[in-house]
Amino acid sequence: MEIKEGQKNPIAYLAYSSAQSWIVKEKVNPNQGGIYFKEGVDHKGPAPVVLLATIPRMATKQAETLGAILCFGDADFVNDQFLGMMANKDLFMNTAHWLEGELDLISTRPQQYAYPYHHLTKKQGQWIFWLLVVVLPLLPALIGSGIYIYRRWRG
């Protein structure tokens, strides 16, 4: 966690993207493919993806409360496909409990799966397609045709 001091309200960066990531400055349609880093336009990572800004207790109207804003990378963080991966759900739930002041609810759930998601490259996906959709269904037809031809030839 990196804290930016010297500001009126301290800001803490709680999580960063990977060093291989980048921030795209131009609007891009991801469905069209071809999202590449553009030198001079985009910014290389790591980029902060979770930010916490707090207001000191004396600056709030109620002296016993702490003002805080927690910002995640995008509005779809809780709804997107990566919520269940690599403790993202725990991160969100624990930060929500911290903001609510329910510190006794902050915990880490027991790990159910080591890594339940399998990502395939394009080539691996094509191999699986050909094997499961083309070769395996065609195999009984080829064996049956071979037996039929053998029996006709043998008489």
mmCIF file of C-alpha atoms in Angstrom, residues 50-142:
data_model
loop_
_atom_site.group_PDB
_atom_site.id
_atom_site.type_symbol
_atom_site.label_atom_id
_atom_site.label_comp_id
_atom_site.label_asym_id
_atom_site.label_seq_id
_atom_site.Cartn_x
_atom_site.Cartn_y
_atom_site.Cartn_z
ATOM 1 C CA VAL A 50 -8.118 0.672 -5.936
ATOM 2 C CA LEU A 51 -7.821 4.040 -4.221
ATOM 3 C CA LEU A 52 -8.773 5.083 -0.692
ATOM 4 C CA ALA A 53 -9.101 8.748 0.277
ATOM 5 C CA THR A 54 -9.838 9.683 3.881
ATOM 6 C CA ILE A 55 -10.861 12.843 5.666
ATOM 7 C CA PRO A 56 -9.369 13.287 9.163
ATOM 8 C CA ARG A 57 -11.772 12.943 12.091
ATOM 9 C CA MET A 58 -11.610 16.627 13.016
ATOM 10 C CA ALA A 59 -12.574 17.719 9.492
ATOM 11 C CA THR A 60 -15.915 15.904 9.594
ATOM 12 C CA LYS A 61 -19.017 17.335 11.220
ATOM 13 C CA GLN A 62 -19.199 14.427 13.627
ATOM 14 C CA ALA A 63 -15.878 14.150 15.449
ATOM 15 C CA GLU A 64 -16.238 10.414 16.105
ATOM 16 C CA THR A 65 -16.562 9.469 12.419
ATOM 17 C CA LEU A 66 -13.980 9.178 9.696
ATOM 18 C CA GLY A 67 -14.881 10.276 6.183
ATOM 19 C CA ALA A 68 -13.630 7.938 3.473
ATOM 20 C CA ILE A 69 -14.058 7.360 -0.251
ATOM 21 C CA LEU A 70 -13.080 4.056 -1.805
ATOM 22 C CA CYS A 71 -12.709 3.885 -5.596
ATOM 23 C CA PHE A 72 -12.347 0.669 -7.589
ATOM 24 C CA GLY A 73 -11.083 0.549 -11.190
ATOM 25 C CA ASP A 74 -14.463 0.668 -12.890
ATOM 26 C CA ALA A 75 -18.184 0.595 -12.222
ATOM 27 C CA ASP A 76 -18.454 -3.058 -13.292
ATOM 28 C CA PHE A 77 -15.969 -4.353 -10.710
ATOM 29 C CA VAL A 78 -18.666 -6.084 -8.654
ATOM 30 C CA ASN A 79 -20.547 -7.360 -11.715
ATOM 31 C CA ASP A 80 -17.783 -8.443 -14.039
ATOM 32 C CA GLN A 81 -16.480 -11.927 -14.768
ATOM 33 C CA PHE A 82 -13.370 -11.512 -12.610
ATOM 34 C CA LEU A 83 -15.152 -10.970 -9.275
ATOM 35 C CA GLY A 84 -14.822 -14.610 -8.240
ATOM 36 C CA MET A 85 -11.176 -14.841 -9.238
ATOM 37 C CA MET A 86 -8.185 -14.535 -6.950
ATOM 38 C CA ALA A 87 -9.943 -13.085 -3.870
ATOM 39 C CA ASN A 88 -11.486 -10.098 -5.683
ATOM 40 C CA LYS A 89 -14.760 -10.805 -3.870
ATOM 41 C CA ASP A 90 -12.957 -10.823 -0.513
ATOM 42 C CA LEU A 91 -11.282 -7.522 -1.372
ATOM 43 C CA PHE A 92 -14.598 -5.858 -2.193
ATOM 44 C CA MET A 93 -16.504 -7.290 0.769
ATOM 45 C CA ASN A 94 -13.745 -6.471 3.261
ATOM 46 C CA THR A 95 -13.421 -2.889 2.031
ATOM 47 C CA ALA A 96 -17.212 -2.485 2.243
ATOM 48 C CA HIS A 97 -17.147 -3.810 5.823
ATOM 49 C CA TRP A 98 -14.292 -1.426 6.660
ATOM 50 C CA LEU A 99 -16.234 1.541 5.253
ATOM 51 C CA GLU A 100 -19.279 0.531 7.307
ATOM 52 C CA GLY A 101 -17.136 0.280 10.434
ATOM 53 C CA GLU A 102 -17.895 -3.426 10.859
ATOM 54 C CA LEU A 103 -14.320 -4.509 11.478
ATOM 55 C CA ASP A 104 -15.354 -7.832 13.033
ATOM 56 C CA LEU A 105 -16.741 -8.951 9.639
ATOM 57 C CA ILE A 106 -13.425 -8.499 7.839
ATOM 58 C CA SER A 107 -12.053 -11.923 7.001
ATOM 59 C CA THR A 108 -10.773 -14.146 4.242
ATOM 60 C CA ARG A 109 -13.032 -16.992 3.168
ATOM 61 C CA PRO A 110 -11.523 -20.485 2.991
ATOM 62 C CA GLN A 111 -10.127 -21.205 -0.428
ATOM 63 C CA GLN A 112 -12.494 -23.481 -2.359
ATOM 64 C CA TYR A 113 -10.464 -24.024 -5.498
ATOM 65 C CA ALA A 114 -6.827 -23.372 -6.217
ATOM 66 C CA TYR A 115 -7.644 -21.779 -9.587
ATOM 67 C CA PRO A 116 -10.948 -22.931 -11.106
ATOM 68 C CA TYR A 117 -10.582 -21.012 -14.358
ATOM 69 C CA HIS A 118 -8.645 -22.254 -17.344
ATOM 70 C CA HIS A 119 -7.686 -19.804 -20.044
ATOM 71 C CA LEU A 120 -6.859 -21.163 -23.472
ATOM 72 C CA THR A 121 -4.860 -19.623 -26.245
ATOM 73 C CA LYS A 122 -6.491 -19.309 -29.656
ATOM 74 C CA LYS A 123 -4.526 -22.302 -30.955
ATOM 75 C CA GLN A 124 -5.521 -24.476 -27.975
ATOM 76 C CA GLY A 125 -9.171 -23.527 -28.494
ATOM 77 C CA GLN A 126 -8.956 -24.495 -32.157
ATOM 78 C CA TRP A 127 -7.412 -27.882 -31.264
ATOM 79 C CA ILE A 128 -10.171 -28.586 -28.751
ATOM 80 C CA PHE A 129 -12.830 -27.564 -31.290
ATOM 81 C CA TRP A 130 -11.457 -29.880 -33.991
ATOM 82 C CA LEU A 131 -11.052 -32.750 -31.557
ATOM 83 C CA LEU A 132 -14.461 -32.527 -29.846
ATOM 84 C CA VAL A 133 -16.658 -31.242 -32.682
ATOM 85 C CA VAL A 134 -15.087 -32.854 -35.749
ATOM 86 C CA VAL A 135 -12.790 -35.797 -34.956
ATOM 87 C CA LEU A 136 -14.671 -37.552 -32.134
ATOM 88 C CA PRO A 137 -18.099 -37.487 -33.856
ATOM 89 C CA LEU A 138 -16.478 -38.579 -37.136
ATOM 90 C CA LEU A 139 -14.584 -41.470 -35.529
ATOM 91 C CA PRO A 140 -17.585 -43.877 -35.130
ATOM 92 C CA ALA A 141 -18.672 -43.110 -38.707
ATOM 93 C CA LEU A 142 -15.200 -43.944 -40.020
#
